[in-house]
Amino acid sequence: MRCPVCDSRAKDITPSGYRGLSVRCIVDGDYDIDRQCHEALLSLDPSGRHTVLNAAILTVAPGSRPRITAATFVRCRLEIRSAHRTPPYADATKWPTRSLGEANDRNR
């Protein structure tokens, strides 16, 4: 199989009963992808896929395998879309933001 993140040679190491995909990549190492996130991950460009994997790696407990979940996409400020649509904010620098002061002013 090919790695969903970098397209290098990889091995499917999914244990029975896991609802997703477990990958052993020669470049990216071992990681899991939740079933609902696989299509969204593939819809990203290579840079976006690596951003998502790196976010999963940064939040994993020591000794555990990184897992790409919907929460990983939220942490990256990427929206999960179907493979037929491109995420509007795949470039996190274009994500619309409001300052904390503006948010507090609206709540008053």
Tab-separated table of C-alpha atoms in Angstrom:
chain	number	residue	atom	x	y	z
A	1	MET	CA	0.000	0.000	0.000
A	2	ARG	CA	0.959	3.688	-0.235
A	3	CYS	CA	1.131	6.062	2.736
A	4	PRO	CA	-1.920	8.386	2.751
A	5	VAL	CA	0.288	11.258	3.985
A	6	CYS	CA	3.455	11.121	1.850
A	7	ASP	CA	2.647	8.463	-0.793
A	8	SER	CA	5.733	6.406	0.161
A	9	ARG	CA	5.723	2.646	0.527
A	10	ALA	CA	3.748	1.648	3.624
A	11	LYS	CA	2.152	-1.340	5.312
A	12	ASP	CA	-1.413	-1.705	6.581
A	13	ILE	CA	-1.078	-2.750	10.244
A	14	THR	CA	-4.741	-2.255	11.171
A	15	PRO	CA	-5.722	-4.521	14.071
A	16	SER	CA	-8.992	-6.408	13.749
A	17	GLY	CA	-11.878	-4.453	15.179
A	18	TYR	CA	-10.298	-1.001	14.712
A	19	ARG	CA	-12.597	1.360	12.823
A	20	GLY	CA	-10.022	3.096	10.722
A	21	LEU	CA	-6.604	2.525	9.221
A	22	SER	CA	-3.286	1.892	10.949
A	23	VAL	CA	-0.261	2.658	8.801
A	24	ARG	CA	3.425	1.793	9.066
A	25	CYS	CA	5.228	4.165	6.701
A	26	ILE	CA	8.952	4.045	5.977
A	27	VAL	CA	9.018	7.880	6.115
A	28	ASP	CA	6.295	8.912	8.590
A	29	GLY	CA	6.398	5.952	10.974
A	30	ASP	CA	3.351	4.327	12.571
A	31	TYR	CA	0.063	6.212	12.926
A	32	ASP	CA	-3.704	5.675	12.898
A	33	ILE	CA	-6.423	7.415	10.892
A	34	ASP	CA	-10.046	7.348	12.048
A	35	ARG	CA	-12.361	6.029	9.335
A	36	GLN	CA	-14.328	9.299	9.092
A	37	CYS	CA	-11.104	11.295	8.505
A	38	HIS	CA	-9.454	9.190	5.800
A	39	GLU	CA	-11.249	10.778	2.850
A	40	ALA	CA	-10.766	14.295	4.248
A	41	LEU	CA	-7.048	13.638	4.729
A	42	LEU	CA	-6.671	12.487	1.128
A	43	SER	CA	-8.441	15.629	-0.123
A	44	LEU	CA	-5.634	17.821	1.278
A	45	ASP	CA	-2.438	18.718	-0.528
A	46	PRO	CA	0.782	17.023	0.701
A	47	SER	CA	1.664	19.957	2.939
A	48	GLY	CA	-1.777	19.881	4.560
A	49	ARG	CA	-1.550	16.122	5.161
A	50	HIS	CA	1.811	16.555	6.890
A	51	THR	CA	0.406	19.413	8.982
A	52	VAL	CA	-2.403	17.155	10.200
A	53	LEU	CA	-0.038	14.258	10.965
A	54	ASN	CA	2.344	16.572	12.831
A	55	ALA	CA	-0.569	17.862	14.930
A	56	ALA	CA	-1.443	14.264	15.827
A	57	ILE	CA	2.189	13.548	16.731
A	58	LEU	CA	2.411	16.614	18.988
A	59	THR	CA	-0.618	15.560	21.035
A	60	VAL	CA	0.095	11.857	21.450
A	61	ALA	CA	0.951	10.393	24.839
A	62	PRO	CA	4.465	8.941	25.125
A	63	GLY	CA	4.522	5.344	23.935
A	64	SER	CA	1.259	5.671	21.990
A	65	ARG	CA	0.721	5.747	18.252
A	66	PRO	CA	-0.382	9.128	16.791
A	67	ARG	CA	-4.030	9.118	15.699
A	68	ILE	CA	-5.589	11.446	13.143
A	69	THR	CA	-9.109	12.313	14.299
A	70	ALA	CA	-11.635	15.061	13.617
A	71	ALA	CA	-10.158	16.875	16.630
A	72	THR	CA	-6.782	16.847	14.871
A	73	PHE	CA	-8.314	18.749	11.966
A	74	VAL	CA	-9.839	21.263	14.376
A	75	ARG	CA	-6.456	21.792	16.016
A	76	CYS	CA	-5.003	22.474	12.574
A	77	ARG	CA	-7.883	24.829	11.733
A	78	LEU	CA	-8.800	22.703	8.747
A	79	GLU	CA	-12.389	21.846	7.931
A	80	ILE	CA	-13.283	18.283	7.072
A	81	ARG	CA	-14.906	18.225	3.653
A	82	SER	CA	-15.769	15.434	1.282
A	83	ALA	CA	-13.216	14.544	-1.372
A	84	HIS	CA	-15.378	16.404	-3.890
A	85	ARG	CA	-14.818	19.759	-2.215
A	86	THR	CA	-11.584	21.510	-1.333
A	87	PRO	CA	-11.272	22.767	2.248
A	88	PRO	CA	-11.700	26.555	2.116
A	89	TYR	CA	-9.105	27.081	4.800
A	90	ALA	CA	-6.482	24.500	3.866
A	91	ASP	CA	-4.006	27.362	4.240
A	92	ALA	CA	-4.295	28.052	7.976
A	93	THR	CA	-2.953	31.597	7.492
A	94	LYS	CA	-6.199	32.525	5.723
A	95	TRP	CA	-8.430	31.325	8.569
A	96	PRO	CA	-10.740	34.166	9.665
A	97	THR	CA	-9.982	35.217	13.208
A	98	ARG	CA	-11.288	37.744	15.677
A	99	SER	CA	-9.334	39.187	18.521
A	100	LEU	CA	-10.405	38.262	22.039
A	101	GLY	CA	-11.513	41.863	22.577
A	102	GLU	CA	-13.864	41.741	19.589
A	103	ALA	CA	-15.408	38.489	20.811
A	104	ASN	CA	-15.951	39.939	24.294
A	105	ASP	CA	-17.536	43.113	22.856
A	106	ARG	CA	-20.100	41.007	20.960
A	107	ASN	CA	-21.067	39.106	24.116
A	108	ARG	CA	-21.936	42.245	26.108
